[in-house]
């Protein structure tokens, strides 16, 4: 007989998700300042997407692996998710401490790989941790609290350089380096990230494997499903992916696209090869981590598949924003595209305020607006509303002339951000098998990562060909992709029960 999980108090919800507060400080500092750091170290605007490719690529590789491993980990008193929180937090804190001291562009780019991999190691198990610790009727509340912490952490991380400037810290760029405002913000962020994750580690106790079996029933029937699914397939199933990768590589050479697009072709071919290898091993009766991951990816529930399409378009828009907002605001609104100019630094600091605004709106919306709308109209329709608000926010960049009014644009973006962080996970959490929650959450984040890779590899080619030197047009792409995400959610709403 199954036993119901204990109901968590507000303090319990707080402790479960507080570590995300620090993780998001790290992400916010990265998102708002890495273009600034790269340009301060001498990179050209056209090369920014290639440097940013580190972030989504590490997420693509790390999250499914960490999800698979955390489902199968149990380290005594540390549990199964918390070892990954803590290890990732230590590595991310060190990367944040070293980043502003980067002596050269290659060093900063390498640290971005380390930072993003470490943040993903900490972040991915947190998604599953909510499902582990909460009853199904508390999933929405749990992800809302997590989203609120994400918003609050992002506000603090985004606004800290701007606040330091107003406290008298120098915001002037130095030769081959970053301003003191950015340097001190990264150091603070490293300390805050480690301390907040440590809080969750010390204040929560994970349910043991025996307790989880009592709550959710035995997981044996789920364990071999992925391998059986693979064994029933032909090894040639990976061939279309390999051919697609080869076609992308040929297109790069034929049409002289940006060299970063080679990465996209390589990833497609690599997945096809991985699929063929996993099928051959499954047919031979040899289960492996690769087989489980590939099999679970191929066997995703239908609801998850439909929701993945909306995630793909949603995160395309977000990554466009993170890469391009600083050069857009500095160039189009402050008339200062030169990273060494005072006007550019002023515009970059205003971007910190804008990012803090949308994250602050997200924190408030997650605890107030979204629960109200989802209770009345359902989670899927609430998410459609949020995505439309974001599309309007991006489109308004073409209507605003005074940079101060971009605050209004960020309100719509903030509502969309809150919905993107909360609604898809709330929809999924109650429908996924508990024993595979980590791997499914990791695989779902593939559809967060792949669009970022596409933006990082393809957007530079599009901009150079059609809008050279005018990054503001990327906001039109961002608005359009959120409209496509809203359209994709209509299919989710047709299948979802709420």
Coordinates of C-alpha atoms in Angstrom, one line a residue:
X1 CA 0.0 0.0 0.0
X2 CA 1.3 3.5 -0.9
X3 CA 1.8 6.1 1.7
X4 CA 1.2 9.8 1.1
X5 CA 4.1 12.2 1.5
X6 CA 3.9 14.6 4.4
X7 CA 2.6 18.0 3.5
X8 CA 5.3 20.6 3.5
X9 CA 4.9 23.9 5.4
X10 CA 5.9 27.2 3.9
X11 CA 9.2 26.9 5.8
X12 CA 9.7 23.5 4.1
X13 CA 8.9 25.0 0.7
X14 CA 11.4 27.8 1.4
X15 CA 14.2 25.5 2.4
X16 CA 13.7 23.1 -0.5
X17 CA 14.1 25.9 -3.1
X18 CA 16.3 28.5 -1.3
X19 CA 19.5 27.2 -3.0
X20 CA 18.0 28.3 -6.4
X21 CA 18.3 31.9 -5.1
X22 CA 22.1 31.7 -5.2
X23 CA 22.2 29.7 -8.4
X24 CA 20.1 32.3 -10.1
X25 CA 22.4 35.1 -8.9
X26 CA 25.2 33.3 -10.8
X27 CA 23.1 32.9 -13.9
X28 CA 22.0 36.6 -13.7
X29 CA 25.6 37.8 -13.4
X30 CA 26.5 35.6 -16.4
X31 CA 23.5 36.6 -18.5
X32 CA 23.8 40.4 -17.9
X33 CA 27.6 40.7 -18.0
X34 CA 29.3 38.1 -20.1
X35 CA 28.8 40.1 -23.4
X36 CA 30.2 43.1 -21.5
X37 CA 33.2 41.1 -20.3
X38 CA 33.8 39.6 -23.8
X39 CA 33.6 42.9 -25.5
X40 CA 35.8 44.6 -22.9
X41 CA 38.4 41.9 -23.6
X42 CA 38.3 42.8 -27.3
X43 CA 35.8 40.5 -29.1
X44 CA 33.7 41.9 -31.9
X45 CA 29.9 42.1 -31.8
X46 CA 29.6 39.5 -34.5
X47 CA 31.6 37.0 -32.5
X48 CA 29.5 37.1 -29.4
X49 CA 27.1 34.3 -30.3
X50 CA 30.1 31.9 -30.9
X51 CA 31.5 32.7 -27.4
X52 CA 28.1 32.3 -25.8
X53 CA 27.7 28.8 -27.3
X54 CA 29.6 27.4 -24.3
X55 CA 26.6 27.9 -22.0
X56 CA 23.9 25.9 -24.0
X57 CA 26.4 23.2 -25.1
X58 CA 27.5 22.4 -21.5
X59 CA 23.8 22.3 -20.5
X60 CA 23.0 19.9 -23.3
X61 CA 25.7 17.5 -22.2
X62 CA 25.5 17.9 -18.4
X63 CA 21.8 18.0 -17.6
X64 CA 20.7 14.5 -18.9
X65 CA 23.8 12.9 -17.4
X66 CA 23.3 14.6 -14.0
X67 CA 19.6 13.7 -14.1
X68 CA 20.3 10.1 -14.9
X69 CA 23.0 9.8 -12.2
X70 CA 21.0 11.6 -9.5
X71 CA 18.1 9.2 -10.0
X72 CA 20.5 6.4 -9.0
X73 CA 22.6 8.1 -6.3
X74 CA 22.3 7.7 -2.6
X75 CA 25.2 9.0 -0.4
X76 CA 23.9 8.3 3.0
X77 CA 23.0 11.5 4.9
X78 CA 23.7 13.6 1.8
X79 CA 21.0 11.8 -0.2
X80 CA 20.7 11.7 -4.0
X81 CA 20.1 15.2 -5.2
X82 CA 22.1 17.3 -2.6
X83 CA 25.6 15.9 -3.5
X84 CA 25.1 17.5 -6.9
X85 CA 23.8 20.8 -5.5
X86 CA 26.9 21.1 -3.3
X87 CA 29.5 20.0 -5.8
X88 CA 28.2 22.3 -8.5
X89 CA 27.9 25.2 -6.1
X90 CA 31.6 24.9 -5.1
X91 CA 32.8 24.8 -8.7
X92 CA 30.5 27.7 -9.8
X93 CA 31.6 29.9 -6.9
X94 CA 35.2 29.4 -7.9
X95 CA 34.4 30.3 -11.5
X96 CA 32.6 33.5 -10.4
X97 CA 35.6 34.5 -8.3
X98 CA 38.0 34.0 -11.2
X99 CA 35.9 35.4 -14.1
X100 CA 36.5 39.1 -13.6
X101 CA 40.3 38.6 -13.3
X102 CA 40.4 36.9 -16.8
X103 CA 43.7 38.1 -18.4
X104 CA 42.5 37.3 -21.9
X105 CA 39.5 36.4 -24.0
X106 CA 40.3 32.7 -24.2
X107 CA 40.5 32.5 -20.4
X108 CA 37.1 34.1 -19.9
X109 CA 35.6 31.8 -22.6
X110 CA 37.0 28.8 -20.8
X111 CA 35.7 29.9 -17.5
X112 CA 32.2 30.4 -19.0
X113 CA 32.3 26.7 -19.9
X114 CA 33.2 25.8 -16.3
X115 CA 30.7 28.3 -14.8
X116 CA 27.8 27.1 -16.9
X117 CA 28.6 23.4 -16.4
X118 CA 28.7 23.9 -12.6
X119 CA 25.5 25.9 -12.5
X120 CA 23.8 23.1 -14.5
X121 CA 25.1 20.5 -12.1
X122 CA 23.5 22.4 -9.3
X123 CA 20.3 23.4 -11.1
X124 CA 19.1 20.2 -12.8
X125 CA 18.6 18.2 -9.6
X126 CA 16.7 21.1 -8.0
X127 CA 13.9 20.6 -10.5
X128 CA 13.6 17.0 -9.6
X129 CA 14.1 17.8 -5.9
X130 CA 10.7 19.6 -5.8
X131 CA 9.0 16.5 -7.2
X132 CA 10.8 14.3 -4.7
X133 CA 9.9 16.2 -1.6
X134 CA 6.3 17.4 -2.4
X135 CA 2.9 15.8 -2.8
X136 CA 1.3 16.2 -6.2
X137 CA -1.2 18.8 -4.8
X138 CA 1.8 20.9 -3.8
X139 CA 3.7 20.8 -7.1
X140 CA 2.3 24.1 -8.3
X141 CA 3.1 25.8 -5.0
X142 CA 6.6 24.3 -5.0
X143 CA 7.5 25.5 -8.4
X144 CA 6.0 28.9 -7.8
X145 CA 8.2 29.3 -4.7
X146 CA 11.2 28.1 -6.7
X147 CA 10.4 30.6 -9.5
X148 CA 10.1 33.4 -6.9
X149 CA 13.6 32.6 -5.6
X150 CA 14.8 32.5 -9.2
X151 CA 13.3 36.0 -9.7
X152 CA 14.7 37.4 -6.5
X153 CA 18.2 35.9 -7.1
X154 CA 18.2 37.3 -10.7
X155 CA 17.2 40.8 -9.4
X156 CA 20.0 40.9 -7.0
X157 CA 22.5 39.5 -9.5
X158 CA 21.4 41.8 -12.3
X159 CA 21.2 45.0 -10.3
X160 CA 24.3 44.6 -8.2
X161 CA 26.8 46.2 -10.6
X162 CA 24.4 49.2 -11.1
X163 CA 24.0 49.5 -7.3
X164 CA 27.7 49.5 -6.7
X165 CA 28.2 52.3 -9.2
X166 CA 25.7 54.4 -7.3
X167 CA 27.6 53.6 -4.1
X168 CA 30.7 55.1 -5.6
X169 CA 32.5 52.1 -7.0
X170 CA 34.2 52.8 -10.4
X171 CA 32.2 51.7 -13.5
X172 CA 35.0 52.8 -15.9
X173 CA 36.5 50.1 -18.1
X174 CA 40.2 49.5 -17.6
X175 CA 42.6 48.4 -20.3
X176 CA 42.0 44.8 -21.1
X177 CA 39.7 44.3 -18.2
X178 CA 36.3 45.0 -16.6
X179 CA 35.1 47.7 -14.3
X180 CA 35.3 47.3 -10.5
X181 CA 31.5 47.2 -10.4
X182 CA 31.5 43.9 -12.4
X183 CA 34.4 42.5 -10.5
X184 CA 33.0 43.0 -7.0
X185 CA 29.5 41.8 -8.2
X186 CA 31.0 38.5 -9.4
X187 CA 32.9 38.0 -6.1
X188 CA 29.7 38.7 -4.1
X189 CA 27.8 36.3 -6.4
X190 CA 30.2 33.5 -5.8
X191 CA 29.8 33.8 -2.0
X192 CA 26.0 34.1 -2.2
X193 CA 25.7 31.1 -4.4
X194 CA 27.6 28.8 -2.2
X195 CA 25.9 30.0 1.0
X196 CA 22.4 29.7 -0.3
X197 CA 22.9 26.1 -1.7
X198 CA 24.6 25.2 1.6
X199 CA 21.4 26.4 3.3
X200 CA 19.3 23.9 1.4
X201 CA 21.8 21.1 1.9
X202 CA 21.8 21.6 5.7
X203 CA 18.1 22.3 6.3
X204 CA 16.5 19.5 4.2
X205 CA 16.4 15.7 4.6
X206 CA 15.8 13.7 1.5
X207 CA 13.5 10.7 1.6
X208 CA 15.4 7.4 1.6
X209 CA 15.0 4.9 -1.3
X210 CA 12.7 2.8 1.0
X211 CA 10.5 5.8 1.8
X212 CA 10.3 6.8 -1.9
X213 CA 9.2 3.2 -2.7
X214 CA 6.5 3.5 -0.1
X215 CA 5.3 6.8 -1.5
X216 CA 5.4 5.9 -5.2
X217 CA 5.5 2.2 -5.4
X218 CA 8.3 0.0 -6.9
X219 CA 10.2 1.4 -9.8
X220 CA 11.3 -1.9 -11.4
X221 CA 8.7 -1.8 -14.2
X222 CA 10.1 1.6 -15.3
X223 CA 13.8 0.7 -15.1
X224 CA 14.1 -1.5 -18.2
X225 CA 11.6 0.2 -20.4
X226 CA 14.1 2.5 -22.1
X227 CA 16.4 -0.4 -23.0
X228 CA 13.6 -2.5 -24.3
X229 CA 12.4 0.3 -26.4
X230 CA 15.8 0.7 -28.0
X231 CA 16.3 -3.0 -28.5
X232 CA 13.1 -3.0 -30.7
X233 CA 14.5 -0.4 -33.0
X234 CA 16.9 -0.8 -36.0
X235 CA 20.4 0.6 -35.7
X236 CA 19.7 2.6 -38.9
X237 CA 17.3 4.8 -36.9
X238 CA 20.3 7.1 -36.2
X239 CA 21.1 7.5 -39.9
X240 CA 18.6 10.4 -40.6
X241 CA 20.3 12.4 -37.8
X242 CA 23.8 11.7 -39.3
X243 CA 22.6 12.8 -42.7
X244 CA 21.0 15.9 -41.3
X245 CA 24.3 16.8 -39.7
X246 CA 26.2 16.3 -42.9
X247 CA 23.7 18.5 -44.8
X248 CA 24.2 21.3 -42.3
X249 CA 28.0 21.0 -42.7
X250 CA 27.6 21.2 -46.5
X251 CA 25.3 24.1 -46.3
X252 CA 27.8 26.0 -44.2
X253 CA 30.5 25.5 -46.8
X254 CA 28.2 26.1 -49.8
X255 CA 26.5 29.3 -48.5
X256 CA 29.5 30.6 -46.4
X257 CA 27.5 30.7 -43.2
X258 CA 29.2 31.5 -39.9
X259 CA 31.7 28.8 -38.9
X260 CA 29.8 28.3 -35.6
X261 CA 27.0 26.5 -37.5
X262 CA 29.4 23.6 -38.0
X263 CA 28.7 22.9 -34.3
X264 CA 25.0 22.4 -35.1
X265 CA 25.8 19.8 -37.8
X266 CA 28.3 18.1 -35.5
X267 CA 25.7 17.8 -32.8
X268 CA 23.1 16.3 -35.1
X269 CA 25.5 13.7 -36.4
X270 CA 26.7 12.9 -32.9
X271 CA 23.2 12.2 -31.7
X272 CA 22.6 9.9 -34.7
X273 CA 25.8 8.0 -33.9
X274 CA 24.9 7.8 -30.2
X275 CA 21.5 6.5 -31.1
X276 CA 23.0 3.8 -33.3
X277 CA 25.5 2.7 -30.7
X278 CA 22.9 2.6 -27.9
X279 CA 20.6 0.5 -30.1
X280 CA 23.3 -2.0 -30.8
X281 CA 24.3 -2.3 -27.1
X282 CA 20.6 -2.7 -26.1
X283 CA 20.1 -5.5 -28.7
X284 CA 23.2 -7.2 -27.3
X285 CA 21.6 -7.0 -23.8
X286 CA 24.2 -4.5 -22.5
X287 CA 22.4 -1.7 -20.6
X288 CA 24.4 1.6 -20.2
X289 CA 23.9 5.2 -19.2
X290 CA 23.9 6.1 -22.9
X291 CA 21.2 3.5 -23.6
X292 CA 19.0 4.7 -20.8
X293 CA 19.3 8.4 -21.8
X294 CA 18.7 7.8 -25.6
X295 CA 15.9 5.4 -24.8
X296 CA 14.2 7.7 -22.4
X297 CA 14.5 10.5 -25.0
X298 CA 12.9 8.4 -27.6
X299 CA 10.1 7.3 -25.3
X300 CA 9.0 10.7 -23.9
X301 CA 5.3 10.9 -22.9
X302 CA 3.1 12.6 -25.5
X303 CA 2.4 15.5 -23.2
X304 CA 6.1 16.1 -22.7
X305 CA 6.7 16.0 -26.4
X306 CA 4.1 18.7 -27.1
X307 CA 5.3 20.8 -24.2
X308 CA 8.9 20.5 -25.5
X309 CA 7.9 22.3 -28.7
X310 CA 6.7 25.3 -26.7
X311 CA 9.9 25.2 -24.6
X312 CA 12.0 25.2 -27.8
X313 CA 10.5 28.5 -29.0
X314 CA 10.3 30.1 -25.6
X315 CA 14.0 29.6 -24.9
X316 CA 15.0 30.7 -28.3
X317 CA 13.5 34.1 -27.5
X318 CA 15.2 34.3 -24.1
X319 CA 18.6 33.5 -25.4
X320 CA 18.3 36.1 -28.1
X321 CA 17.5 38.6 -25.4
X322 CA 20.4 37.6 -23.1
X323 CA 23.0 37.9 -25.9
X324 CA 21.8 41.1 -27.6
X325 CA 20.2 43.4 -25.0
X326 CA 23.5 45.0 -23.9
X327 CA 24.6 45.9 -27.5
X328 CA 21.0 46.9 -28.4
X329 CA 20.5 49.3 -25.5
X330 CA 24.1 50.7 -25.7
X331 CA 23.9 51.2 -29.4
X332 CA 20.3 52.0 -30.2
X333 CA 19.3 53.9 -27.1
X334 CA 22.6 55.4 -25.9
X335 CA 24.3 55.9 -29.2
X336 CA 27.4 54.2 -27.9
X337 CA 28.3 50.9 -29.7
X338 CA 32.0 51.2 -28.7
X339 CA 32.6 49.0 -25.5
X340 CA 35.4 51.3 -24.4
X341 CA 33.1 54.4 -24.3
X342 CA 31.5 55.8 -21.2
X343 CA 28.1 55.7 -23.0
X344 CA 28.4 52.0 -23.6
X345 CA 29.2 51.4 -19.9
X346 CA 26.2 53.5 -18.9
X347 CA 23.9 51.6 -21.3
X348 CA 25.3 48.3 -20.0
X349 CA 24.6 49.3 -16.4
X350 CA 21.0 50.2 -17.4
X351 CA 20.6 46.7 -18.9
X352 CA 21.4 45.4 -15.3
X353 CA 18.4 47.5 -14.1
X354 CA 16.2 46.2 -17.0
X355 CA 17.2 42.6 -16.2
X356 CA 16.5 43.2 -12.5
X357 CA 13.1 44.5 -13.4
X358 CA 11.9 41.5 -15.5
X359 CA 13.2 39.2 -12.8
X360 CA 11.5 41.2 -10.1
X361 CA 8.2 41.1 -12.0
X362 CA 8.7 37.4 -12.4
X363 CA 9.1 36.9 -8.7
X364 CA 5.9 38.7 -7.9
X365 CA 3.9 37.2 -10.8
X366 CA 5.0 33.6 -9.7
X367 CA 3.4 34.1 -6.3
X368 CA 0.4 36.2 -7.2
X369 CA -0.7 36.4 -10.9
X370 CA 0.1 32.9 -12.1
X371 CA -1.6 31.0 -9.3
X372 CA -4.7 33.1 -9.7
X373 CA -4.9 32.6 -13.4
X374 CA -4.0 28.9 -13.3
X375 CA -6.7 28.2 -10.7
X376 CA -9.3 29.9 -13.0
X377 CA -8.1 29.0 -16.5
X378 CA -5.7 26.1 -16.1
X379 CA -1.9 25.9 -16.3
X380 CA -1.7 25.6 -20.1
X381 CA -3.9 28.6 -20.9
X382 CA -2.1 30.6 -18.2
X383 CA 1.2 29.8 -20.0
X384 CA -0.2 31.0 -23.3
X385 CA -1.1 34.3 -21.7
X386 CA 2.4 34.7 -20.2
X387 CA 4.0 34.0 -23.6
X388 CA 1.8 36.6 -25.3
X389 CA 2.9 39.1 -22.7
X390 CA 6.5 38.4 -23.5
X391 CA 6.0 38.7 -27.2
X392 CA 4.4 42.2 -26.7
X393 CA 7.4 43.2 -24.4
X394 CA 10.0 42.3 -27.1
X395 CA 8.0 44.0 -29.9
X396 CA 7.8 47.2 -27.8
X397 CA 11.6 47.7 -28.2
X398 CA 10.7 49.1 -31.6
X399 CA 8.2 51.6 -30.2
X400 CA 10.2 53.0 -27.3
X401 CA 12.7 55.9 -27.8
X402 CA 13.6 56.8 -24.2
X403 CA 15.6 54.0 -22.5
X404 CA 13.7 54.7 -19.3
X405 CA 10.5 53.4 -20.9
X406 CA 12.1 50.0 -21.5
X407 CA 11.1 49.3 -17.9
X408 CA 7.5 48.9 -19.3
X409 CA 8.8 46.4 -21.9
X410 CA 10.4 44.4 -19.1
X411 CA 7.0 43.9 -17.3
X412 CA 5.7 41.8 -20.1
X413 CA 8.9 39.9 -20.4
X414 CA 8.9 39.3 -16.7
X415 CA 5.4 37.7 -16.8
X416 CA 6.6 35.5 -19.6
X417 CA 9.7 34.6 -17.7
X418 CA 7.7 33.6 -14.6
X419 CA 5.4 31.4 -16.7
X420 CA 8.3 29.7 -18.5
X421 CA 10.0 28.8 -15.3
X422 CA 6.9 27.6 -13.4
X423 CA 4.1 26.4 -15.7
X424 CA 5.8 23.7 -17.8
X425 CA 7.4 22.1 -14.8
X426 CA 4.1 22.2 -12.9
X427 CA 2.3 20.6 -15.8
X428 CA 5.0 17.8 -16.1
X429 CA 5.7 17.0 -12.4
X430 CA 2.5 15.2 -11.7
X431 CA 2.5 13.2 -14.9
X432 CA 6.1 11.9 -14.9
X433 CA 7.1 8.6 -13.2
X434 CA 8.8 9.5 -9.9
X435 CA 11.7 7.0 -10.3
X436 CA 12.7 8.8 -13.5
X437 CA 12.0 12.3 -12.5
X438 CA 15.7 13.4 -12.7
X439 CA 16.3 12.0 -16.2
X440 CA 13.1 13.3 -17.6
X441 CA 13.7 16.8 -16.2
X442 CA 17.2 16.7 -17.6
X443 CA 15.9 15.6 -21.0
X444 CA 13.2 18.3 -20.9
X445 CA 15.9 20.8 -20.5
X446 CA 17.4 19.6 -23.8
X447 CA 14.6 21.8 -25.3
X448 CA 15.9 24.7 -23.2
X449 CA 19.4 24.1 -24.5
X450 CA 19.0 23.2 -28.2
X451 CA 17.3 26.5 -29.1
X452 CA 20.1 28.4 -27.4
X453 CA 22.6 26.5 -29.5
X454 CA 20.6 27.3 -32.6
X455 CA 20.6 31.0 -31.7
X456 CA 24.3 31.0 -30.9
X457 CA 25.2 29.3 -34.2
X458 CA 22.6 30.6 -36.7
X459 CA 21.6 34.1 -35.5
X460 CA 25.1 35.5 -36.3
X461 CA 24.7 34.4 -39.9
X462 CA 21.2 35.9 -40.2
X463 CA 22.2 39.2 -38.7
X464 CA 25.3 39.5 -40.8
X465 CA 23.4 38.8 -44.0
X466 CA 20.3 40.9 -43.5
X467 CA 20.8 43.3 -40.6
X468 CA 24.6 44.0 -40.2
X469 CA 25.4 46.3 -37.3
X470 CA 21.7 46.5 -36.2
X471 CA 21.2 44.1 -33.4
X472 CA 17.8 45.6 -32.4
X473 CA 16.2 43.4 -35.2
X474 CA 16.9 40.4 -33.0
X475 CA 14.0 41.5 -30.8
X476 CA 11.7 41.0 -33.8
X477 CA 12.9 37.4 -33.9
X478 CA 12.4 37.0 -30.1
X479 CA 8.8 38.3 -30.3
X480 CA 8.0 36.0 -33.2
X481 CA 9.3 32.9 -31.5
X482 CA 7.2 33.6 -28.4
X483 CA 4.2 33.8 -30.6
X484 CA 5.1 30.4 -32.0
X485 CA 5.5 29.0 -28.5
X486 CA 2.0 30.3 -27.6
X487 CA 0.6 28.5 -30.7
X488 CA 2.4 25.3 -29.7
X489 CA 0.8 25.5 -26.2
X490 CA -2.6 25.2 -27.8
X491 CA -1.8 21.6 -28.5
X492 CA -0.7 21.1 -24.9
X493 CA -4.0 22.7 -23.7
X494 CA -6.0 20.2 -25.8
X495 CA -4.2 17.3 -24.1
X496 CA -3.8 18.7 -20.6
X497 CA -6.4 18.1 -18.0
X498 CA -6.2 21.6 -16.5

